[in-house]
Amino acid sequence: MTLKLWDVNMDRMPIKTIPLQQHLAPKFVQLYENDCIFDKFECTCSGDGKFIASGSYDSTFKIYDTESSSLEAAVTMGSNVDGDASYSLEEAPSTEAPLNFREKVLHLAWEKHDDIIAVAGSNRLYIYSGIRDDLTGKLCNFDSL
């Protein structure tokens, strides 16, 4: 339930370990009972290497800062019906809520020159455009396209 970043010239140990799915640890029995313990969520990196995105359950993908290993955003696909949704990066889902194991985000791709992420889950594809703060370079929010 971690992502390990490696330097190809240093094969002894990873240069950074980022905890990705720690909220799933107490739900291991539920994962097993729903045949989800072997699910593999893709990870993708921003073009500048400052952020990593990974899929999860409940049609959610999460964005992590590679410097601090902290969760920057948890975005739920299609939470706004009219398709013009803007998602605050300060909102994180509750770890106490039950998970929908059928709604998975397994595939992601981050465009290398812009903050545009293609997210695929179940039979849906969404494209999100990120907005960064000019002063800090941190992501402010994501808008669906």
Coordinates of C-alpha atoms in Angstrom, one line a residue, residues 5 8-9 14 18 25 31-32 43-44 51 60-61 65-66 75 80 88 94 103 118 121 128 132 135 139 144:
L5 CA 10.4 5.9 -6.0
V8 CA 18.0 3.7 -11.4
N9 CA 21.6 4.4 -10.4
P14 CA 14.1 3.5 -2.8
I18 CA 4.9 7.4 -0.2
A25 CA -5.5 -1.3 6.0
L31 CA -11.2 -6.3 0.5
Y32 CA -10.8 -10.0 0.8
C43 CA 0.1 5.7 -10.6
T44 CA 1.1 8.6 -12.8
F51 CA 2.9 15.3 -7.8
T60 CA -11.8 8.5 -6.4
F61 CA -8.3 9.3 -7.4
D65 CA 3.0 15.7 -3.1
T66 CA 6.3 13.9 -3.8
V75 CA -11.2 13.8 -6.3
N80 CA -21.4 16.8 -10.5
S88 CA -11.4 21.7 -3.8
S94 CA -13.8 10.2 5.5
E103 CA -16.4 1.7 -8.5
A118 CA -7.2 11.5 -17.9
G121 CA -13.0 4.0 -14.1
Y128 CA -9.4 17.1 -15.5
R132 CA -1.6 25.8 -9.8
L135 CA 3.5 31.7 -5.9
L139 CA -2.2 22.6 -7.1
S144 CA -13.4 18.6 -15.3

